[in-house]
Every structure is written in structure tokens, then in C-alpha cells.
PDB file of C-alpha atoms and ligand atoms in Angstrom:
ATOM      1  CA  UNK A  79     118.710 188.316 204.357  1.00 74.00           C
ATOM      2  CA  UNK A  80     116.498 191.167 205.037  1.00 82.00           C
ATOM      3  CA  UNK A  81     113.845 190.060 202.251  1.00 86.00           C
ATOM      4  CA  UNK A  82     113.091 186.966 200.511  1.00 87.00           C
ATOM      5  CA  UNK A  83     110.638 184.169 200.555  1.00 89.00           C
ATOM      6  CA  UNK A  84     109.280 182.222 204.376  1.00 89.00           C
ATOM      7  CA  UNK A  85     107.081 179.880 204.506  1.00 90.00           C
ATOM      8  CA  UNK A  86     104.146 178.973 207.238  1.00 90.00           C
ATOM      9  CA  UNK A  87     101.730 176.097 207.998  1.00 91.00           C
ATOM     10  CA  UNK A  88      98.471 177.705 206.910  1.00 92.00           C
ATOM     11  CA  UNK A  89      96.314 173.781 207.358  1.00 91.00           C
ATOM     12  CA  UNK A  90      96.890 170.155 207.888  1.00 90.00           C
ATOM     13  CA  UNK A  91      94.390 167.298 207.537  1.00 91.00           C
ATOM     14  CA  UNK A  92      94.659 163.894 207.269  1.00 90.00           C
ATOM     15  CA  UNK A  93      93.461 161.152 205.245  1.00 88.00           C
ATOM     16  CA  UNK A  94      92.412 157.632 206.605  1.00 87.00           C
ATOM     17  CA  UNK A  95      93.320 154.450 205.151  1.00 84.00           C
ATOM     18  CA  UNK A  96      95.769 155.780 202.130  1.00 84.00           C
ATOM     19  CA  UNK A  97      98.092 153.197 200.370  1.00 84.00           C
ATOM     20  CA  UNK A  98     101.746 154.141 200.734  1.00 86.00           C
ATOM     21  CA  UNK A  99     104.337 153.782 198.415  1.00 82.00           C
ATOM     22  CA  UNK A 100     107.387 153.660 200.088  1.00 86.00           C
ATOM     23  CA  UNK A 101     106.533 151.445 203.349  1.00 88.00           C
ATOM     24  CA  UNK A 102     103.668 149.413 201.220  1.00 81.00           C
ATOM     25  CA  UNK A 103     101.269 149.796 204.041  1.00 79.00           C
ATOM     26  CA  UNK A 104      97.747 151.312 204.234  1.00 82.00           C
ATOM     27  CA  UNK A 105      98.002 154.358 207.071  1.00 83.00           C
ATOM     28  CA  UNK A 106      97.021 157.749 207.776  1.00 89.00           C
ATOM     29  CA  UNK A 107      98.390 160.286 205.443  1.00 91.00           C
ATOM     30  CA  UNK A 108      99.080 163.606 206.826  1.00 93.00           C
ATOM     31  CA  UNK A 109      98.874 166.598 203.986  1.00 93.00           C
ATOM     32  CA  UNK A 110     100.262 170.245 205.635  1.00 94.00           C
ATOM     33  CA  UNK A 111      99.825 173.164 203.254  1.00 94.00           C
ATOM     34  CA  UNK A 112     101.992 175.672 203.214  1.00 94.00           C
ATOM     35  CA  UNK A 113     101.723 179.490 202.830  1.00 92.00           C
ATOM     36  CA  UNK A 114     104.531 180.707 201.244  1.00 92.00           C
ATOM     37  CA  UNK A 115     105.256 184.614 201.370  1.00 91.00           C
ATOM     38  CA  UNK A 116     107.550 187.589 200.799  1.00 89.00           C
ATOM     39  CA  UNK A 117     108.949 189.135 203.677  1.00 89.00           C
ATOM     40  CA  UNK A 118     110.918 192.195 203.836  1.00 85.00           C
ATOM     41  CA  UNK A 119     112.717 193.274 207.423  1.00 83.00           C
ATOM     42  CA  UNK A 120     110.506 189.872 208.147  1.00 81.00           C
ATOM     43  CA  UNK A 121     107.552 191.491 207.572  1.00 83.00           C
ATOM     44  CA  UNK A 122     104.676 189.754 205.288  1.00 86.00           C
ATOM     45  CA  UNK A 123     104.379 191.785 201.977  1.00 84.00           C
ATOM     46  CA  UNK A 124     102.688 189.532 199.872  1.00 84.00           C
ATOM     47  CA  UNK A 125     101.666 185.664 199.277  1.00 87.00           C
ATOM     48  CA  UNK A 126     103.763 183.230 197.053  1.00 88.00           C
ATOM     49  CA  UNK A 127     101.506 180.666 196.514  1.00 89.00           C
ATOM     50  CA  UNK A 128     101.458 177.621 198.507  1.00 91.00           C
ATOM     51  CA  UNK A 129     103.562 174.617 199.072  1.00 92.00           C
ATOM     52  CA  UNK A 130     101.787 171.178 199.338  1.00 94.00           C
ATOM     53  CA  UNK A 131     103.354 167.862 200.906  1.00 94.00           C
ATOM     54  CA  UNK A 132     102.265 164.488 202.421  1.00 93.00           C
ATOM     55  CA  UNK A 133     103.841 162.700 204.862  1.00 93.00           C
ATOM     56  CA  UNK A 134     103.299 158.929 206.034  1.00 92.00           C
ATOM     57  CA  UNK A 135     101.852 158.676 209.596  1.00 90.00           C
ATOM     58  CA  UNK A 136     103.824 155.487 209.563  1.00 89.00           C
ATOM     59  CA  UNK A 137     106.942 155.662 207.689  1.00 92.00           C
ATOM     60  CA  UNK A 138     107.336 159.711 207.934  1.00 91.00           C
ATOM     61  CA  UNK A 139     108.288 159.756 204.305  1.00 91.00           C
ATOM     62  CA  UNK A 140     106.943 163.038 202.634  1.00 92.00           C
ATOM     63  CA  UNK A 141     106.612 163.698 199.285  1.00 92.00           C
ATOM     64  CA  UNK A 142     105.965 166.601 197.282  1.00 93.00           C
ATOM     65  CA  UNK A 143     102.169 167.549 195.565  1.00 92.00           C
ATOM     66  CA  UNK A 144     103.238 166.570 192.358  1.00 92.00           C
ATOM     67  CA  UNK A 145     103.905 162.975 193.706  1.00 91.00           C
ATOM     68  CA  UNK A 146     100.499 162.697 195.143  1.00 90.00           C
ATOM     69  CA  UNK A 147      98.617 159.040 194.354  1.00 88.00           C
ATOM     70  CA  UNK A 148      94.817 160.291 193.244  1.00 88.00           C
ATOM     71  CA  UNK A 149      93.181 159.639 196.168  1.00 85.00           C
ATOM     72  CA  UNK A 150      95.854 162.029 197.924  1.00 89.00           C
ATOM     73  CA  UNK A 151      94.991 164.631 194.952  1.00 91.00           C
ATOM     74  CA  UNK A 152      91.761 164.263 195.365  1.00 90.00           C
ATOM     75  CA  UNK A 153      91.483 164.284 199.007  1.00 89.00           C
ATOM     76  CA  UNK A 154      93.477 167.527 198.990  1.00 91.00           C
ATOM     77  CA  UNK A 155      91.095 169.307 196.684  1.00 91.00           C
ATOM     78  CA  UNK A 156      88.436 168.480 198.764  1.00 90.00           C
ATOM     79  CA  UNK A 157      90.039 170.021 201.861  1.00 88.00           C
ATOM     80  CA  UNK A 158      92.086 172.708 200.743  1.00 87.00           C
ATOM     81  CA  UNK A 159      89.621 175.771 201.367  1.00 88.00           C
ATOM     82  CA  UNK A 160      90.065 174.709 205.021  1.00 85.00           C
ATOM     83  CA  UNK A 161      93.764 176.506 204.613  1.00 86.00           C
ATOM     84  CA  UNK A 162      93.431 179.679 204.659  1.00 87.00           C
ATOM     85  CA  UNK A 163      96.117 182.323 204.991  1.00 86.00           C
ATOM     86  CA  UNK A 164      96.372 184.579 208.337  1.00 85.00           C
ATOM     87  CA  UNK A 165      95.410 187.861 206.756  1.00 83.00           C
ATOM     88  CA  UNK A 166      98.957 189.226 208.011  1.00 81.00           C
ATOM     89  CA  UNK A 167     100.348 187.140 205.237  1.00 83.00           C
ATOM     90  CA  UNK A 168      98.826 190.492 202.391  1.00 82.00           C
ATOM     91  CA  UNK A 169     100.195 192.736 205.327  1.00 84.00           C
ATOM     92  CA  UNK A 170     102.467 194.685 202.575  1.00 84.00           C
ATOM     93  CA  UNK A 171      99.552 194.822 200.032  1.00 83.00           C
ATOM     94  CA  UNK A 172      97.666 196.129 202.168  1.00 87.00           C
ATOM     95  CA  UNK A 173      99.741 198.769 203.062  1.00 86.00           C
ATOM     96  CA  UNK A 174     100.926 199.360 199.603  1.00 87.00           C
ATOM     97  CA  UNK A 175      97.174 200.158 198.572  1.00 89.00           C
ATOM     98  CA  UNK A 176      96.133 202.186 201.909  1.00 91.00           C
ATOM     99  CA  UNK A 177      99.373 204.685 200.569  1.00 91.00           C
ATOM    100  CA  UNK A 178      98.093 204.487 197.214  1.00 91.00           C
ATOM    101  CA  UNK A 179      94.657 205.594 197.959  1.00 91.00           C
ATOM    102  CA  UNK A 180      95.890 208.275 200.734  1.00 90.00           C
ATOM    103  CA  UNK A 181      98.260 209.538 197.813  1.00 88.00           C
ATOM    104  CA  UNK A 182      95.063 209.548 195.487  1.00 86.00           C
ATOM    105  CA  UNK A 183      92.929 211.367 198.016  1.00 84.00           C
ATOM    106  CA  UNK A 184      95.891 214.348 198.739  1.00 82.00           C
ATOM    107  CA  UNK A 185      96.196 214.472 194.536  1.00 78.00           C
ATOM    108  CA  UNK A 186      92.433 214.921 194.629  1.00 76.00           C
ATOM    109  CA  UNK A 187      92.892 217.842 197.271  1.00 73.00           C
ATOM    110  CA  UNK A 188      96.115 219.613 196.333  1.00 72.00           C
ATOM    111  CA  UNK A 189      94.208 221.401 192.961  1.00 71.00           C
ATOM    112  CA  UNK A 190      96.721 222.510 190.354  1.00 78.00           C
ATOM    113  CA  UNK A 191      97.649 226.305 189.753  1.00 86.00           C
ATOM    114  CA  UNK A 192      96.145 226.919 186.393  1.00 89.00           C
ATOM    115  CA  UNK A 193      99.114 229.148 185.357  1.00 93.00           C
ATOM    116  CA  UNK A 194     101.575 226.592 185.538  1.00 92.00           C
ATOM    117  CA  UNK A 195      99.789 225.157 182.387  1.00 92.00           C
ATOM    118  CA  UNK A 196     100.262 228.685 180.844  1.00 94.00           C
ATOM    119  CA  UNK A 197     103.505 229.080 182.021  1.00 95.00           C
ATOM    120  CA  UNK A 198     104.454 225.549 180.112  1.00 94.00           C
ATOM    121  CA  UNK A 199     102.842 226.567 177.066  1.00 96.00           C
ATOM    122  CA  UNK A 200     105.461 229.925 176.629  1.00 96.00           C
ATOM    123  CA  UNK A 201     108.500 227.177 177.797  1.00 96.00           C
ATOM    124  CA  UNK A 202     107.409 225.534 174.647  1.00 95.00           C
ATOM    125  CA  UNK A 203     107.674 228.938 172.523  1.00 96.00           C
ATOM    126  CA  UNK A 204     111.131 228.865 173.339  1.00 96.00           C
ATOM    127  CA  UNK A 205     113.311 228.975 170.045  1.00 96.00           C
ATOM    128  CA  UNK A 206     117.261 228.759 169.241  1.00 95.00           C
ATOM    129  CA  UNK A 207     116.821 231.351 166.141  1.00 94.00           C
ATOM    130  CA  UNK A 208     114.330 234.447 167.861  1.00 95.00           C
ATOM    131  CA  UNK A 209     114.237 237.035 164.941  1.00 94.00           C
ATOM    132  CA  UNK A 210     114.294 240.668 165.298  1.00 92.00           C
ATOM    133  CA  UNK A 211     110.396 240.977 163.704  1.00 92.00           C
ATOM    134  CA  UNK A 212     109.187 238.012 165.956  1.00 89.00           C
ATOM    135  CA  UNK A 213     110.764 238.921 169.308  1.00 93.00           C
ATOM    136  CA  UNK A 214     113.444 242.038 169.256  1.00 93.00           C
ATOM    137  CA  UNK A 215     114.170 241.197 173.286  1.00 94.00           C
ATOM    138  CA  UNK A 216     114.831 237.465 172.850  1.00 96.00           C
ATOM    139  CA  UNK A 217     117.045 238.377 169.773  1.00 96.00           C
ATOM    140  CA  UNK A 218     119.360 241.035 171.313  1.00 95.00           C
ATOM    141  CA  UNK A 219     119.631 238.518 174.453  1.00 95.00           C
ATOM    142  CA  UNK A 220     120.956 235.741 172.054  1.00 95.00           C
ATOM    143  CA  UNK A 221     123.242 238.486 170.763  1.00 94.00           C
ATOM    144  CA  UNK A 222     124.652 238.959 174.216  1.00 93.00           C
ATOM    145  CA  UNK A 223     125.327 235.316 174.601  1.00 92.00           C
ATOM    146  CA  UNK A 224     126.651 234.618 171.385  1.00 91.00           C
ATOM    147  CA  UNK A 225     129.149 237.052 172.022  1.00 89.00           C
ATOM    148  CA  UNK A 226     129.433 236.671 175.861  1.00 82.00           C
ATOM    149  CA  UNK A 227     129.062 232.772 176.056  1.00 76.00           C
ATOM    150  CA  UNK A 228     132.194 231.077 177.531  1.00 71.00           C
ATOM    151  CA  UNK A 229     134.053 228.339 175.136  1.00 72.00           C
ATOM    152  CA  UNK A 230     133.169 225.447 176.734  1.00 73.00           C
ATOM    153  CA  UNK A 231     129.481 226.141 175.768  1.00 80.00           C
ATOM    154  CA  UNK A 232     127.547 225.975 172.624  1.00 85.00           C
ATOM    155  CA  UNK A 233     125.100 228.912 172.926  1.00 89.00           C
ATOM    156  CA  UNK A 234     123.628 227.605 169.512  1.00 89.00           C
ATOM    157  CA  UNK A 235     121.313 225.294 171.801  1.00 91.00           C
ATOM    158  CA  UNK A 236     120.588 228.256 174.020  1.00 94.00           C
ATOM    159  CA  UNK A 237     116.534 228.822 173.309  1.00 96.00           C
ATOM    160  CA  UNK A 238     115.200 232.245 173.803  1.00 97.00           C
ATOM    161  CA  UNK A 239     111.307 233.341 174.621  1.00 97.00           C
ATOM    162  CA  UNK A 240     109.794 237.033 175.943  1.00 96.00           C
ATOM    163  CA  UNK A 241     106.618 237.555 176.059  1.00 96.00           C
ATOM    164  CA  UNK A 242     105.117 241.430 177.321  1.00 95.00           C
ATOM    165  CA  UNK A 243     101.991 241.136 179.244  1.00 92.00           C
ATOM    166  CA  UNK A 244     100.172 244.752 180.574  1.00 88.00           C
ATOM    167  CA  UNK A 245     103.406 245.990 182.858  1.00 94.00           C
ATOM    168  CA  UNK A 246     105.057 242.664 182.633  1.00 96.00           C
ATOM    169  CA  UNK A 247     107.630 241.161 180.664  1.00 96.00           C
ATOM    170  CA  UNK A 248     108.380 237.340 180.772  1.00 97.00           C
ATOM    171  CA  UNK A 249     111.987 236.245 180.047  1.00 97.00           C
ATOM    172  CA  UNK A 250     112.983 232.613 179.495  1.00 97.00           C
ATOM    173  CA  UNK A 251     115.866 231.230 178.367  1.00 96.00           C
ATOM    174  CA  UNK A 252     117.098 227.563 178.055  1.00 96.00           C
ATOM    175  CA  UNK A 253     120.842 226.407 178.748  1.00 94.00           C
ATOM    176  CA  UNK A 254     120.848 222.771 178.212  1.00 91.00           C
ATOM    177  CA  UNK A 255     124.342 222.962 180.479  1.00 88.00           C
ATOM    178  CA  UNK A 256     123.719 225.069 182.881  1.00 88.00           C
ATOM    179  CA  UNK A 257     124.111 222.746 185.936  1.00 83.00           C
ATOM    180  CA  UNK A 258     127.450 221.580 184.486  1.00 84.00           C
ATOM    181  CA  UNK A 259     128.431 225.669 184.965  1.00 85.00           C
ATOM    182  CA  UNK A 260     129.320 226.478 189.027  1.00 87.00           C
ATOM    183  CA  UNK A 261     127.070 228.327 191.054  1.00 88.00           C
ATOM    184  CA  UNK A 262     128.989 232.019 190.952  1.00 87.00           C
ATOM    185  CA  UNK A 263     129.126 231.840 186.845  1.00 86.00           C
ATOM    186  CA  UNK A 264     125.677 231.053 186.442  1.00 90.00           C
ATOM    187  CA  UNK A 265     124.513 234.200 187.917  1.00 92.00           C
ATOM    188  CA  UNK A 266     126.558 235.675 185.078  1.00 91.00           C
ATOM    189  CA  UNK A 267     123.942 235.114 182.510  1.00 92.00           C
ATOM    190  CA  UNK A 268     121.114 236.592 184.514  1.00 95.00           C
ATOM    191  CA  UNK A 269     123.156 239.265 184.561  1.00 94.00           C
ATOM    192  CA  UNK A 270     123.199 239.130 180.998  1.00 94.00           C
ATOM    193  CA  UNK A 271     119.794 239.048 180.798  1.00 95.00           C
ATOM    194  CA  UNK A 272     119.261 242.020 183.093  1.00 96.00           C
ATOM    195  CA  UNK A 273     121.452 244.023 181.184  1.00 95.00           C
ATOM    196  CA  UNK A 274     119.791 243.708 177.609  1.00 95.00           C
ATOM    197  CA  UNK A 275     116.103 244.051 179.128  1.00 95.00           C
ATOM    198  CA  UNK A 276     117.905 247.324 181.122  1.00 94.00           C
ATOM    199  CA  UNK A 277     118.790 248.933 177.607  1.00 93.00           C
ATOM    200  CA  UNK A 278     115.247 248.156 176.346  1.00 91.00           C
ATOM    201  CA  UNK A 279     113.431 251.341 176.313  1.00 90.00           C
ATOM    202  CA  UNK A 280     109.791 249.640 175.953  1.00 89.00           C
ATOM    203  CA  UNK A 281     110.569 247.541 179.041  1.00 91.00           C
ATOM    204  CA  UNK A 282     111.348 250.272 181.202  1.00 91.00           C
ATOM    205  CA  UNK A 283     109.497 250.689 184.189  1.00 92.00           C
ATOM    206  CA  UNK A 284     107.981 246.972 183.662  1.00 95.00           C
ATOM    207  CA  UNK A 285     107.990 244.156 186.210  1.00 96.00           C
ATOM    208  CA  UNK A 286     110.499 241.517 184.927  1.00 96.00           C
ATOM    209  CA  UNK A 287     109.951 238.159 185.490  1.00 97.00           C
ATOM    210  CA  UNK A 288     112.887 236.138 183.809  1.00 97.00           C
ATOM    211  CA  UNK A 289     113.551 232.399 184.140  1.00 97.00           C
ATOM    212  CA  UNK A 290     117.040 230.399 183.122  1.00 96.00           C
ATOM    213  CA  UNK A 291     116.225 226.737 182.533  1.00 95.00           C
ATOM    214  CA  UNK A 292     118.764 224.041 182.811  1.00 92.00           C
ATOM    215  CA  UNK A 293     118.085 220.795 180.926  1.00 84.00           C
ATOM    216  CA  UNK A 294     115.129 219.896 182.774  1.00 86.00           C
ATOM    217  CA  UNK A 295     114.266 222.596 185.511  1.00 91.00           C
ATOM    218  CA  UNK A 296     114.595 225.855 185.649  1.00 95.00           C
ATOM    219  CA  UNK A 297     117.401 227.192 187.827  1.00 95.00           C
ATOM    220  CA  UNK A 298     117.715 230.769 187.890  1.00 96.00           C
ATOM    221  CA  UNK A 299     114.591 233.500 188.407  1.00 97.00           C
ATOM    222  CA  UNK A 300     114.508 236.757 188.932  1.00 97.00           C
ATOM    223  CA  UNK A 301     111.302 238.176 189.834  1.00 97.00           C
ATOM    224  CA  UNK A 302     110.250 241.751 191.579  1.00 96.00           C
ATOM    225  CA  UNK A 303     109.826 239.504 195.104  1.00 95.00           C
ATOM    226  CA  UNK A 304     112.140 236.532 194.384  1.00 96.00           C
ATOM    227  CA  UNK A 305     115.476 236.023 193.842  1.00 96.00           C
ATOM    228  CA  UNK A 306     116.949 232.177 193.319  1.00 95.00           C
ATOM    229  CA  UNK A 307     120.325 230.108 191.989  1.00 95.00           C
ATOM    230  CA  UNK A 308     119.563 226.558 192.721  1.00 92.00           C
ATOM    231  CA  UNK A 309     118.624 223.312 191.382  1.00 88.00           C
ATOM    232  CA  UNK A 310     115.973 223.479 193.678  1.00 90.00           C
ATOM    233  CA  UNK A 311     114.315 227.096 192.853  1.00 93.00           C
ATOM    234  CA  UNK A 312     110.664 227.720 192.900  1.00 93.00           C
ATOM    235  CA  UNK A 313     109.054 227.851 189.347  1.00 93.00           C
ATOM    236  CA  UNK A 314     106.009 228.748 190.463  1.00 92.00           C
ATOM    237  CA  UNK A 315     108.019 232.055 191.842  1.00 95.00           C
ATOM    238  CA  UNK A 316     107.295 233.075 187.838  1.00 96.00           C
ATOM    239  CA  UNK A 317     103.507 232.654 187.909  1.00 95.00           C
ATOM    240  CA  UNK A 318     102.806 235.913 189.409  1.00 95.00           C
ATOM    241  CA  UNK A 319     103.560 236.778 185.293  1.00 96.00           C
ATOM    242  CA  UNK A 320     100.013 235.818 184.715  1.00 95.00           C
ATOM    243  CA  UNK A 321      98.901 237.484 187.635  1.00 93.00           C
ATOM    244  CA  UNK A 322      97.200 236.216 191.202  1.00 91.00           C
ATOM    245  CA  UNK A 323      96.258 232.372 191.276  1.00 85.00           C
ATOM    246  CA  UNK A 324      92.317 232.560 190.284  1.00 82.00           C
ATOM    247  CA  UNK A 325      90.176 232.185 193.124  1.00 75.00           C
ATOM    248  CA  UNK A 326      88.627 228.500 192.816  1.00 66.00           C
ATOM    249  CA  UNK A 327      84.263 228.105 192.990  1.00 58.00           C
ATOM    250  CA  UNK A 328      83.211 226.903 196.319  1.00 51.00           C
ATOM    251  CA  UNK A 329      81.662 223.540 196.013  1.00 48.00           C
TER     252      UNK A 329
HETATM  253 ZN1   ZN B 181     104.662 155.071 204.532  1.00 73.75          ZN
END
């Protein structure tokens, strides 16, 4: 097995003159403690508590903690904080927290882009039914994929959001199936996208920035430096929307 549970002698004493109950004699009593552990790959990861016997200097019979006559309890208690676990034995806790704490320190370092908070908050403006009044863009692009959408898609859950921004225009659309659809065919709805905002006569000249999200990320962008069809594309490709990251305060 490449995990599970070992065991080690952590402490042994013994006690004079106890009454035995299986050879009837008075001897020596010898109690070992053991430390019992995880291992993984036979490395220590953690402690399992500890395993307690006795065993007869004279007739070798051991017996468990739970057996143990009161003196033997008592004898124990008063000797146990002599075993003490080799500090190898929390090797994997140890570890476990130093990652934890190097983890917390890069978190602490690695400050967040503010504009992926504002680039979250249009995601959420997203809407199946854009009307012509609310958003004319988003509306003529769920026209296009109404009509355009392939059969084996429901472009009722498509979800439609454009915001206009100075010279830019933000584009986001949601395709809850999108990585179900091959690689070549999803490029067909940015191209559906780029062909309504073409024929929009207020977006001319703009800077589009348009984003195609699949269930969870988003998939497809387009931006004026950034081109991308993977499961893997850079969102924050889109934040240039908002315009450059703001320059943090020195400390
Ligand atoms: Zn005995």
C-alpha cells in the first residue's frame, strides 16, 4: 500500500512488582506506547493516536490498555508524557501548513485587477429577451441567432449584453453549449457577431471588444489586439474595455 496507517515505539517503561494475571506471579511489567501515524509513499503525514500495551517480564503475555489492572493504569498515566512523538511523525502537517501559508502570502501579493469586478458586473446584465429600447445591438444580434442558430441548439438560452463606453463597445454573449459545438463552428457565431456590430452605423469606427461565454468561461474574444477560440482563452484579454489597469498607491 502506498498510504495507510504504521505504527512506532515512541516510550517504554516499566513497572516493579505488578501482579499478573495470567502467570499469577508478581514481576516487572513492561508498558511500550505506541505512535501510530499516517503515511503516504511511507512518509509521516499525520499522528493517529497512540497504541498502549503491557507485557509480562515473566510470562511475555501482553495485553491491550483497556485490560490494564489499576496500578498498570495508573502507572501509565504517570509516565506517559515521557513518550513523546519524533516530530517527523506531523511531517505532512507541517508541510500541509508551510503550502498553506506560502499560498496565503502569494494571494496577499498577486493584487486583483479591479476591472475584472466590473467586467463581472456587465456578465450579470446579460439577458435572454434584450429589447430594441434597452439595447438595439444585443437585440439585432439575438435576431441573427435566432435565425442563424443550428437545430441542435436552443438559442432561447442564448443571453445577450452591449454596453458603449467613449470609442468602445463591449459585446457579450452567453451559449450555455458552446463547448459541446467543435472548434471551426464556434468561430461561426463571432462571425455573427461581427457582422451585426459591422452594419451598426453608431459603432463604426469603435474598438470592439466582444466576448462568447460557454457555460462557465468564456471561450471566444475578439478584441483590437487579441484574437482567441479555446477553453483556455484569456478573459482578462476584455479588460482593456474599461481601459488601462489603474496604477496601484505605493505603500
Ligand atoms: Zn505474567
Amino acid at each position: 500500500m502506498i498510504y495507510g496507517m504504521k505504527a512506532r515505539k515512541i516510550g517504554n517503561f516499566e513497572v516493579s512488582d505488578c501482579p499478573c494475571e495470567h502467570c499469577d506471579g508478581i514481576s516487572n511489567q513492561e508498558i511500550s506506547v505506541f505512535g501510530r501515524y499516517l503515511h503516504f509513499f511511507w512518509i509521516p503525514v499525520f499522528p493517529l493516536g497512540r497504541k498502549v500495551v503491557s507485557e509480562c517480564t515473566h510470562c511475555k503475555k501482553t495485553i491491550p490498555k483497556k485490560e490494564f489492572s489499576r496500578a498498570l493504569q495508573q502507572s501509565y498515566e504517570k509516565n506517559k508524557s515521557k513518550a513523546k512523538r519524533p516530530l517527523r511523525h506531523w511531517f505532512g502537517l507541517g508541510l500541509i501548513g508551510v503550502l498553506i501559508i506560502a499560498i496565503i502570502i502569494i494571494d496577499a501579493n498577486v493584487e486583483e485587477d479591479p476591472r475584472s469586478a466590473l467586467l463581472d458586473d456587465d456578465m450579470n446584465l446579460m439577458t435572454e429577451n434584450p429589447t430594441m429600447q434597452s439595447d438595439s445591438i444585443s437585440y439585432k444580434i439575438k435576431q441573427a441567432f435566432d435565425e442563424l442558430t443550428a437545430e441542435e441548439m436552443d438559442p432561447s438560452e442564448f443571453e445577450y449584453f452591449t454596453k458603449v463606453q467613449n470609442n468602445k463597445v463591449l459585446i457579450l454573449v452567453r451559449i450555455p453549449e458552446l463547448r459541446h459545438v467543435e472548434k471551426e463552428a464556434r468561430n461561426e457565431a463571432m462571425t455573427i457577431i461581427r457582422g451585426v456590430a459591422a452594419e451598426q452605423k453608431d459603432l463604426k469606427g469603435k474598438e470592439r471588444y466582444i466576448g462568447v461565454q460557454g457555460f462557465a468561461t468564456i471561450m471566444l474574444i475578439q478584441t483590437p489586439t487579441y484574437t482567441a477560440n479555446s477553453k483556455l482563452a484569456l478573459t482578462y484579454e476584455l479588460y482593456d474595455f474599461y481601459g488601462p489597469k489603474p496604477e496601484t498607491e505605493e505603500e
